[in-house]
């Protein structure tokens, strides 16, 4: 395993004068452990977190094993670096996905029993994911399509690595990324028996024949008794569309399974019930240009062709079962992500009492371990009792020390047509002497909202610099009912951008603290697109900061790796409907500065979009500037690049939003 220690993760000491107030806050934020999930394992709590390391460009994923004494004190018992995807087997045993013993980037499955690590599954091309039941593990891994055994495939993988060949010959659409298939491999399933504690685990490739247009997605779920498995599958349709379903099979007889396709609903991320009778899935209605998507819970029977659905407005996602007939789900609602019980009979209960927004939940017995945060509070682990007794919430991992200063205010806006839209306004702790310049933030997604803490789009460094940050949720944001999603679906300019303009102007006009003459708009992905669109519609915008944004939606749809999503919303790239998602640049005034940042490895929005926008704007006399990151994808992950982006945009804000003399 790769060795990684936890030294050096404390807050950096920044002397006054070395950095601006915003930089100090940002550097403190970037130095924190980023809690992702927590699991109960006997008297231990296993925390999955990303830990910043001074010798690594991006935070390192860790599994942190804490022992809890009778007084509730935490003590770090062990830390495994480059690790995640924990699966608890019993009070003393757990599995996780980590790196190979030779410290390559291949992922393998490790087991920790009584504090001792052992290798469960290592393959020549790497494991993608796994799920475990009683004495059995089912793993999704890369292997040759014709491989009969793992040993033979390992030999073929070694031979391929010596050829220097990097050509790939995908059939049809590329899934999931071209770089994953340069060795001719596809996603396969393997079974590992864990019956004998003293013997090495026995692994074998599963002989499952899928139709030629269907492949595994890498998502797997196994019933606790280890008898049945639900594996995610994707069907590639010749016109570029995709459908997502399940292959449910007996683990002992993998070829005797059945495909589960639900009319007009995609199935993803199955979670097995404790009795093994049901798999709870995230169901998403298959959208068309005339019908927006909607998310629900779908229950698929483990041994019969039975399917049930539980519908709700809150964009539900099942995470963990409590008992055999209730699953805990997360759902977006008015600026928060709530935790709800969803029952097999379709009932959806009132939200459980948890402060902030929930991002992850696991269940052991009558206790849920919940990761919760807020716009103003970083993630922490909370233990929540699920029994019939009184509710008492216990915080296990307190949030980072309180160095954030500011006020968080919920702002509602009623549009001229009577519709209501909301957002968050982040302000300095004290009332300002004069009105503040405003940074308008547009989220990506597209069907998400500003609900919780963000390590990347964090408003508090900007508040420390003296700005007000307005985080808007326009049409097609999650958490405001299906009508809000439908209103923006396929109507980006006429609904999303138009209402966003009204929302920004309405909030600013209603608050004397905000200076409507000094406005910047920022966002990433769809938020980058919307930032540029707002600049074409709002002459008061002085600065645009668009990361991974675009203008020509048809061009993006034609070349990106999410082609199938564009087909659902706007149809084929040649359809005239794409005009409703293309903001012409002629509306950007010459007095507006435009910052365009992009990762070269971005598959969702190719980097050439930023180059094209830059060329067109500069040719028209607009002050447009580029920041290209060769090592980044769709998001900015490298700590150095996050800081560089902040300084670049901060300097532009200081120059363009300064008070008139």
XYZ file of C-alpha atoms in Angstrom:
661
model
C 0.000 0.000 0.000
C 1.098 3.558 -0.536
C 2.233 5.076 2.727
C 0.741 8.419 3.695
C 0.950 9.973 7.131
C -1.298 12.527 8.757
C 1.408 14.930 9.823
C 1.209 18.511 8.660
C -2.569 18.806 8.307
C -3.002 21.586 10.867
C -3.920 25.105 9.858
C -1.003 26.967 8.302
C 0.391 29.894 10.234
C 0.126 32.921 7.974
C 1.844 36.064 9.167
C 0.051 39.359 8.621
C 1.094 40.907 5.354
C 1.934 37.605 3.661
C -1.571 37.075 2.352
C -4.802 38.999 2.045
C -7.635 38.180 4.484
C -9.368 36.106 1.832
C -6.218 34.130 1.064
C -5.725 33.387 4.758
C -9.264 32.040 5.026
C -8.921 30.020 1.815
C -5.580 28.515 2.851
C -7.110 27.555 6.203
C -10.056 25.920 4.448
C -7.813 24.017 2.042
C -5.783 22.644 4.975
C -8.757 20.802 6.484
C -9.706 17.148 6.305
C -12.730 16.769 4.048
C -15.143 14.299 5.637
C -17.071 12.251 3.050
C -18.702 9.371 4.967
C -18.634 7.541 8.308
C -19.278 3.907 9.271
C -19.819 2.177 12.627
C -17.553 -0.854 13.212
C -18.049 -2.085 16.774
C -16.466 0.451 19.136
C -14.790 2.159 16.191
C -15.871 4.861 13.749
C -14.412 4.613 10.240
C -14.278 8.026 8.580
C -13.697 8.411 4.858
C -11.998 11.748 4.317
C -9.729 13.555 1.904
C -6.627 14.786 3.705
C -4.397 17.550 2.298
C -0.738 16.570 2.092
C 2.089 19.050 1.504
C 3.764 16.660 -0.953
C 0.629 15.888 -2.987
C -1.114 18.207 -5.496
C -4.614 17.076 -4.478
C -5.991 15.876 -1.131
C -5.345 12.181 -0.465
C -8.351 9.914 0.268
C -7.975 8.230 3.669
C -9.857 5.725 5.781
C -9.410 6.973 9.354
C -10.131 4.373 12.048
C -11.079 6.017 15.351
C -11.625 4.142 18.602
C -14.237 5.670 20.918
C -13.783 5.294 24.686
C -16.578 5.218 27.256
C -16.313 8.992 27.718
C -16.825 9.591 24.005
C -13.235 10.617 23.302
C -11.828 9.857 19.868
C -8.410 8.303 19.325
C -6.960 7.593 15.878
C -6.176 3.863 15.824
C -4.981 3.591 12.216
C -4.997 5.549 8.974
C -4.935 4.008 5.502
C -4.000 6.384 2.695
C -5.283 6.263 -0.881
C -8.304 4.376 0.426
C -12.102 4.600 0.403
C -15.380 2.773 -0.345
C -15.576 1.158 3.116
C -17.759 -1.910 3.666
C -18.174 -3.130 7.277
C -18.464 -6.924 7.677
C -18.697 -7.264 11.474
C -17.591 -5.500 14.655
C -13.918 -6.233 13.983
C -13.696 -6.535 10.194
C -14.065 -4.170 7.274
C -13.098 -3.970 3.616
C -11.966 -0.989 1.594
C -10.744 -0.065 -1.864
C -7.086 0.962 -1.884
C -3.972 0.958 -4.029
C -1.974 -2.109 -5.026
C 1.015 -3.290 -2.939
C 3.402 -2.136 -5.679
C 2.123 1.448 -5.170
C 0.773 1.708 -8.718
C -2.499 3.452 -9.468
C -4.339 0.127 -9.744
C -7.062 -0.256 -7.120
C -7.362 -3.453 -5.077
C -9.571 -4.662 -2.219
C -8.093 -4.829 1.285
C -9.531 -6.385 4.434
C -8.761 -5.230 7.978
C -9.476 -7.817 10.687
C -8.464 -7.193 14.296
C -6.201 -4.395 13.092
C -4.328 -6.538 10.543
C -4.525 -5.846 6.783
C -4.722 -8.557 4.141
C -5.206 -8.482 0.386
C -8.594 -9.722 -0.840
C -8.456 -9.058 -4.590
C -5.738 -7.745 -6.883
C -5.985 -7.788 -10.673
C -3.725 -6.708 -13.496
C -5.993 -3.865 -14.650
C -7.588 -2.714 -11.398
C -10.824 -2.913 -9.409
C -13.464 -0.209 -9.923
C -15.916 -0.960 -7.104
C -17.209 -3.788 -4.925
C -19.987 -4.881 -2.582
C -19.912 -7.566 0.109
C -22.346 -9.958 1.744
C -21.847 -12.880 4.098
C -18.503 -14.479 3.124
C -18.590 -13.181 -0.445
C -17.482 -10.112 -2.390
C -18.633 -9.134 -5.876
C -16.283 -6.687 -7.602
C -16.502 -4.682 -10.806
C -13.132 -4.603 -12.542
C -11.431 -4.059 -15.884
C -10.708 -7.222 -17.865
C -10.535 -8.409 -21.427
C -13.957 -9.199 -22.922
C -12.900 -12.753 -23.756
C -10.877 -13.520 -20.619
C -11.776 -16.853 -18.994
C -9.842 -16.320 -15.767
C -8.222 -13.538 -13.772
C -4.805 -15.184 -14.104
C -5.051 -15.278 -17.893
C -6.260 -11.689 -18.005
C -3.407 -10.539 -15.747
C -0.941 -12.108 -18.168
C -2.627 -10.396 -21.112
C -2.518 -7.056 -19.273
C 1.229 -7.458 -18.652
C 1.790 -8.314 -22.314
C -0.175 -5.280 -23.461
C 1.860 -2.942 -21.246
C 5.067 -4.016 -23.017
C 3.769 -3.275 -26.529
C 3.524 0.494 -26.198
C 0.155 0.317 -27.928
C -2.388 2.964 -26.959
C -4.975 2.678 -29.735
C -8.554 1.904 -28.771
C -11.374 0.621 -30.948
C -14.630 1.413 -29.138
C -17.849 0.087 -30.597
C -20.383 2.880 -30.651
C -20.398 5.498 -27.926
C -17.477 5.635 -25.505
C -18.160 4.434 -21.965
C -17.170 5.779 -19.600
C -13.961 7.393 -20.868
C -11.683 6.535 -23.762
C -8.652 6.465 -21.479
C -10.081 3.526 -19.566
C -10.303 1.304 -22.638
C -6.980 1.748 -24.397
C -6.017 -1.821 -23.425
C -9.185 -3.295 -24.907
C -10.695 -4.024 -21.501
C -14.333 -3.765 -20.482
C -16.060 -3.786 -17.123
C -16.519 -7.346 -15.844
C -17.663 -8.834 -12.539
C -15.661 -11.137 -10.272
C -16.593 -13.124 -7.166
C -14.354 -13.577 -4.132
C -15.104 -16.165 -1.444
C -14.116 -15.276 2.123
C -15.154 -18.533 3.812
C -11.789 -19.518 5.305
C -10.123 -16.969 7.587
C -6.765 -18.722 7.287
C -6.664 -19.277 3.526
C -6.120 -16.754 0.761
C -9.435 -15.592 -0.754
C -10.475 -17.436 -3.910
C -11.466 -15.174 -6.812
C -12.994 -15.938 -10.204
C -14.394 -13.991 -13.148
C -18.148 -14.379 -13.500
C -19.390 -15.791 -16.782
C -22.203 -13.370 -17.632
C -23.256 -12.861 -21.220
C -24.635 -9.388 -21.912
C -26.202 -8.263 -25.201
C -23.762 -6.560 -27.539
C -25.264 -3.121 -26.908
C -25.123 -3.469 -23.097
C -22.301 -3.103 -20.585
C -21.787 -2.936 -16.837
C -21.620 0.514 -15.225
C -19.467 -0.509 -12.262
C -22.231 -0.143 -9.663
C -22.891 -3.307 -7.614
C -24.974 -4.201 -4.546
C -25.003 -7.550 -2.691
C -27.625 -8.770 -0.221
C -26.352 -9.241 3.365
C -26.665 -13.030 3.074
C -24.425 -12.919 0.002
C -26.902 -14.763 -2.207
C -27.996 -12.123 -4.714
C -26.378 -9.231 -6.521
C -27.743 -6.262 -8.462
C -25.271 -4.853 -10.982
C -25.849 -1.639 -12.889
C -26.024 -1.966 -16.677
C -26.196 0.573 -19.488
C -27.661 0.035 -22.948
C -26.141 2.032 -25.807
C -28.721 2.998 -28.420
C -27.412 3.645 -31.963
C -28.689 7.241 -32.113
C -26.575 8.156 -29.066
C -29.166 7.697 -26.331
C -28.563 5.513 -23.290
C -30.763 3.606 -20.864
C -29.752 2.476 -17.384
C -31.042 -0.644 -15.639
C -30.037 -3.618 -13.487
C -28.845 -7.160 -13.923
C -30.048 -9.115 -10.854
C -28.548 -12.575 -10.383
C -27.791 -15.331 -7.868
C -24.139 -14.937 -6.851
C -23.639 -18.711 -7.005
C -25.182 -18.917 -10.503
C -24.397 -15.603 -12.261
C -25.624 -16.695 -15.680
C -29.148 -17.292 -14.352
C -29.923 -13.630 -13.742
C -32.477 -11.306 -15.287
C -32.352 -7.814 -16.731
C -34.557 -5.175 -15.126
C -35.595 -2.285 -17.358
C -38.380 -0.002 -16.163
C -40.419 1.842 -18.779
C -39.371 5.504 -18.913
C -37.261 5.261 -15.716
C -33.499 4.793 -15.447
C -32.219 2.768 -12.478
C -28.938 3.495 -10.695
C -27.103 2.891 -7.399
C -28.994 -0.085 -5.934
C -28.947 -0.602 -2.140
C -29.869 -4.060 -0.769
C -32.378 -4.439 2.080
C -31.281 -6.331 5.236
C -33.487 -9.344 4.417
C -32.308 -9.394 0.796
C -35.846 -9.120 -0.571
C -35.494 -5.708 -2.222
C -33.037 -3.373 -3.867
C -33.770 0.348 -3.471
C -32.588 2.317 -6.504
C -32.381 5.919 -7.578
C -34.932 6.190 -10.359
C -34.875 9.009 -12.877
C -37.640 9.544 -15.382
C -36.184 9.412 -18.883
C -36.442 12.975 -20.098
C -37.271 14.205 -23.578
C -37.173 17.731 -25.016
C -40.837 18.001 -24.031
C -40.657 16.318 -20.613
C -38.226 17.199 -17.815
C -36.589 14.525 -15.658
C -37.887 13.655 -12.215
C -36.162 11.574 -9.548
C -37.844 8.978 -7.339
C -37.135 5.799 -5.361
C -37.664 2.491 -7.164
C -37.837 -0.810 -5.246
C -36.814 -3.867 -7.285
C -37.559 -7.329 -5.866
C -34.509 -9.531 -5.467
C -36.118 -12.750 -6.699
C -39.206 -11.747 -8.698
C -40.241 -9.343 -11.448
C -41.782 -6.885 -9.003
C -41.107 -3.156 -9.073
C -42.522 -0.477 -6.774
C -41.977 3.279 -6.813
C -42.103 5.993 -4.152
C -42.628 9.458 -5.587
C -41.859 12.818 -3.996
C -40.919 16.349 -5.039
C -37.562 16.367 -3.240
C -35.372 14.577 -5.837
C -34.864 11.525 -3.569
C -31.732 9.351 -3.464
C -31.733 6.137 -1.332
C -28.650 5.627 0.840
C -29.189 3.055 3.619
C -31.913 0.749 4.921
C -33.272 0.793 8.480
C -35.065 -2.503 8.879
C -36.509 -4.533 6.034
C -39.206 -2.089 4.910
C -37.732 1.406 5.265
C -34.866 3.096 3.436
C -33.239 6.394 4.404
C -33.100 8.827 1.493
C -31.634 12.245 0.872
C -33.703 14.888 -0.889
C -33.272 18.538 -1.863
C -35.720 20.979 -0.289
C -35.535 24.787 -0.298
C -31.796 25.196 0.131
C -31.199 22.104 2.277
C -30.653 18.398 1.692
C -32.970 16.575 4.083
C -32.997 13.020 5.426
C -36.299 11.145 5.048
C -37.675 7.660 5.635
C -39.201 6.110 2.515
C -41.332 2.997 3.020
C -41.916 0.004 0.762
C -45.585 0.920 0.454
C -44.590 4.258 -1.122
C -45.083 6.498 1.902
C -42.519 9.259 2.484
C -42.182 10.399 6.102
C -41.393 13.855 7.428
C -37.687 14.751 7.531
C -35.600 13.518 10.441
C -34.280 16.168 12.805
C -30.795 16.931 11.514
C -29.210 20.371 11.413
C -27.979 21.563 8.037
C -27.750 19.475 4.872
C -26.961 15.759 4.802
C -24.450 14.448 2.261
C -23.995 10.825 3.421
C -25.641 8.349 5.791
C -24.878 4.794 6.939
C -26.889 2.626 9.337
C -25.838 0.084 11.971
C -28.677 -1.288 14.098
C -30.794 1.614 15.340
C -28.130 4.244 14.750
C -27.397 6.325 11.673
C -24.044 8.006 11.146
C -24.736 11.152 9.166
C -22.369 13.609 7.511
C -23.946 17.034 7.682
C -22.844 20.554 6.763
C -24.171 23.963 5.750
C -23.113 26.841 3.532
C -21.496 28.304 6.657
C -20.377 25.065 8.353
C -17.999 22.392 7.048
C -18.894 18.679 7.243
C -19.070 16.839 10.550
C -20.184 13.364 11.634
C -23.364 13.091 13.682
C -24.828 9.967 15.336
C -28.611 9.908 15.041
C -30.756 7.327 16.899
C -33.432 5.723 14.724
C -35.430 3.879 17.384
C -38.765 4.825 18.946
C -37.252 6.626 21.947
C -36.560 10.344 22.321
C -34.385 11.906 19.640
C -30.949 12.979 20.880
C -28.321 13.872 18.321
C -24.669 13.264 19.222
C -21.880 15.007 17.327
C -18.860 12.749 16.886
C -16.462 14.749 14.712
C -16.703 18.463 15.406
C -16.293 20.812 12.498
C -13.046 22.682 11.997
C -12.166 25.385 14.466
C -14.205 28.528 14.149
C -12.160 30.852 11.976
C -14.983 31.805 9.609
C -16.541 35.209 10.106
C -19.682 36.364 8.392
C -23.452 36.238 8.199
C -25.579 33.847 6.141
C -29.035 35.111 5.160
C -31.772 33.356 3.188
C -33.147 35.614 0.465
C -36.480 34.957 -1.266
C -37.601 36.741 -4.414
C -41.013 36.891 -6.054
C -40.873 37.275 -9.838
C -43.344 39.472 -11.750
C -45.298 36.340 -12.726
C -45.777 35.441 -9.038
C -43.253 32.590 -8.910
C -40.917 32.492 -5.912
C -37.164 31.836 -6.046
C -34.562 31.722 -3.314
C -30.851 31.940 -2.658
C -28.234 32.588 0.001
C -26.608 35.937 0.744
C -23.223 35.851 2.491
C -22.185 39.064 4.249
C -19.375 40.316 6.517
C -20.061 39.997 10.265
C -20.640 43.724 10.801
C -22.836 46.219 9.003
C -20.752 47.917 6.304
C -20.129 51.653 6.263
C -21.040 51.804 2.560
C -22.825 49.410 0.168
C -20.861 46.301 -0.774
C -19.894 45.130 -4.262
C -21.808 41.967 -5.153
C -20.488 38.667 -6.480
C -23.359 36.683 -8.016
C -22.674 32.930 -7.988
C -24.425 30.563 -10.413
C -24.339 26.840 -9.630
C -23.639 24.059 -12.117
C -25.482 20.793 -12.174
C -27.792 21.463 -13.806
C -30.430 20.020 -11.431
C -28.754 20.908 -8.126
C -28.871 23.878 -5.761
C -26.765 25.712 -3.189
C -27.392 23.503 -0.152
C -24.218 22.707 1.734
C -20.533 23.397 2.305
C -18.285 23.549 -0.747
C -14.524 23.140 -0.670
C -14.252 24.674 -4.139
C -16.995 27.317 -4.377
C -16.706 28.668 -0.862
C -18.008 32.218 -0.288
C -16.189 33.033 2.949
C -12.764 33.964 1.513
C -14.612 36.483 -0.663
C -16.576 37.811 2.304
C -13.248 38.278 4.102
C -12.139 40.408 1.140
C -15.126 42.711 1.657
C -17.623 41.385 -0.907
C -21.218 40.251 -0.592
C -21.789 36.872 -2.252
C -25.263 36.153 -3.645
C -25.770 32.438 -4.426
C -28.885 32.123 -6.594
C -31.141 29.148 -7.337
C -32.941 29.951 -10.627
C -35.358 27.638 -12.520
C -34.160 24.018 -12.943
C -32.598 24.094 -9.467
C -33.416 21.099 -7.266
C -35.404 21.485 -4.071
C -38.257 23.632 -5.353
C -40.569 20.976 -6.764
C -40.823 19.385 -10.169
C -42.460 22.478 -11.667
C -39.250 24.454 -11.065
C -37.228 21.810 -12.917
C -39.754 21.650 -15.755
C -39.756 25.414 -16.131
C -36.049 25.542 -16.914
C -35.812 22.299 -18.885
C -34.884 23.140 -22.460
C -35.501 26.853 -21.785
C -32.136 28.082 -20.582
C -32.209 31.569 -22.069
C -35.927 32.263 -21.896
C -36.456 30.920 -18.366
C -33.253 30.187 -16.410
C -31.299 33.272 -17.493
C -34.318 35.586 -17.666
C -35.517 34.708 -14.155
C -31.946 34.852 -12.821
C -31.662 38.439 -14.065
C -34.907 39.321 -12.281
C -33.764 37.532 -9.126
C -30.394 39.294 -8.976
C -31.852 42.727 -9.620
C -34.731 42.142 -7.199
C -32.520 41.030 -4.299
C -30.051 43.876 -4.837
C -32.784 46.512 -5.097
C -34.389 45.320 -1.854
C -31.189 45.484 0.219
C -29.416 48.830 0.779
C -26.292 46.939 1.839
C -25.736 45.840 -1.778
C -24.276 48.095 -4.476
C -26.088 47.369 -7.731
C -23.529 49.329 -9.753
C -20.647 47.015 -8.820
C -21.627 43.486 -9.840
C -19.610 40.434 -10.916
C -21.080 37.085 -12.004
C -19.285 33.769 -11.551
C -19.931 30.075 -11.986
C -18.708 26.738 -13.297
C -20.113 24.410 -15.962
C -23.774 25.429 -16.384
C -22.939 28.221 -13.952
C -20.184 29.316 -16.324
C -22.668 29.341 -19.198
C -25.168 31.305 -17.091
C -22.517 33.821 -16.011
C -21.797 34.686 -19.640
C -25.524 34.776 -20.443
C -26.171 37.204 -17.581
C -23.394 39.471 -18.827
C -25.166 39.709 -22.196
C -28.423 40.711 -20.461
C -27.193 42.937 -17.607
C -25.166 46.037 -18.545
C -24.345 46.573 -14.850
C -22.098 43.473 -14.814
C -18.481 44.617 -14.699
C -16.773 41.227 -14.432
C -17.474 37.649 -15.530
C -15.545 34.645 -14.170
C -16.622 31.571 -16.130
C -14.983 28.226 -15.382
C -15.647 25.354 -17.817
C -18.322 27.489 -19.423
C -19.447 27.705 -23.019
C -21.674 29.606 -25.417
C -22.382 27.265 -28.339
C -24.462 24.475 -26.786
C -24.815 22.537 -30.047
C -21.025 22.367 -30.383
C -20.679 21.045 -26.831
C -23.442 18.484 -27.365
C -21.767 17.236 -30.532
C -18.322 16.600 -28.990
C -18.671 16.046 -25.222
C -18.931 12.773 -23.284
C -22.462 13.652 -22.085
C -23.942 13.628 -25.581
C -26.830 11.436 -24.434
C -27.916 14.019 -21.847
C -28.063 16.777 -24.464
C -30.188 14.516 -26.667
C -32.723 14.196 -23.867
C -33.007 17.928 -23.270
C -32.584 19.494 -26.706
C -32.560 16.668 -29.250
C -29.895 16.145 -31.966
C -27.262 18.925 -32.162
C -28.726 20.219 -35.426
C -32.132 20.897 -33.866
C -33.189 24.587 -33.843
C -33.994 24.163 -30.123
C -30.296 24.673 -29.335
C -30.783 28.361 -30.044
C -32.611 28.473 -26.692
C -29.375 27.412 -24.974
C -26.897 29.543 -26.921
C -26.059 32.988 -25.598
C -24.523 35.152 -28.302
C -21.472 37.129 -27.227
C -22.440 40.360 -28.979
C -24.289 41.479 -25.854
C -21.133 41.533 -23.706
C -20.145 45.183 -23.340
C -16.619 46.426 -23.944
C -16.499 47.733 -20.383
C -16.948 44.193 -19.018
C -13.903 42.055 -18.262
C -14.329 38.324 -18.919
C -12.168 35.683 -17.200
C -12.258 32.224 -18.798
C -10.690 29.264 -16.974
C -10.734 25.677 -18.208
C -9.126 22.282 -17.623
C -7.527 20.625 -20.650
C -8.793 17.199 -19.522
C -12.424 18.314 -19.364
C -14.627 15.779 -21.147
C -17.966 17.359 -20.209
C -17.141 20.719 -21.822
C -14.129 20.540 -24.156
C -11.474 23.168 -23.488
C -11.817 24.519 -27.028
C -15.003 26.284 -25.931
C -12.948 28.639 -23.739
C -10.490 29.237 -26.568
C -13.289 30.023 -29.014
C -15.027 32.430 -26.629
C -11.727 34.174 -25.930
C -11.008 34.649 -29.633
C -14.452 36.035 -30.390
C -14.489 38.426 -27.434
C -10.998 39.797 -28.015
C -11.777 40.272 -31.707
C -14.750 42.377 -30.625
C -12.673 44.554 -28.319
C -13.710 42.959 -25.010
C -11.067 42.523 -22.294
C -11.077 38.703 -22.155
C -8.395 36.698 -20.351
C -7.587 32.981 -20.233
C -6.436 30.566 -17.533
C -5.746 27.075 -18.905
C -4.934 24.176 -16.532
C -3.295 21.205 -18.308
C -3.746 18.809 -15.363
C -7.378 19.558 -14.524
C -10.640 18.080 -15.739
C -14.104 19.564 -15.391
C -13.408 20.844 -11.862
C -10.343 22.401 -10.259
C -8.887 19.800 -7.886
C -5.246 20.750 -7.399
C -4.687 22.919 -4.330
C -2.190 25.142 -6.131
C -4.639 25.779 -8.960
C -7.462 26.620 -6.542
C -5.228 29.253 -4.952
C -4.028 30.540 -8.330
C -7.623 30.861 -9.578
C -8.657 32.709 -6.419
C -5.800 35.207 -6.689
C -6.461 35.752 -10.393
C -10.159 36.435 -9.894
C -9.591 38.395 -6.681
C -7.207 40.773 -8.452
C -9.728 41.245 -11.264
C -12.468 41.997 -8.720
C -10.268 44.558 -6.994
C -9.599 46.289 -10.320
C -13.092 46.225 -11.823
C -15.331 46.574 -8.739
C -13.465 49.311 -6.907
C -15.457 52.296 -5.719
C -15.506 55.286 -8.064
C -13.181 58.094 -6.968
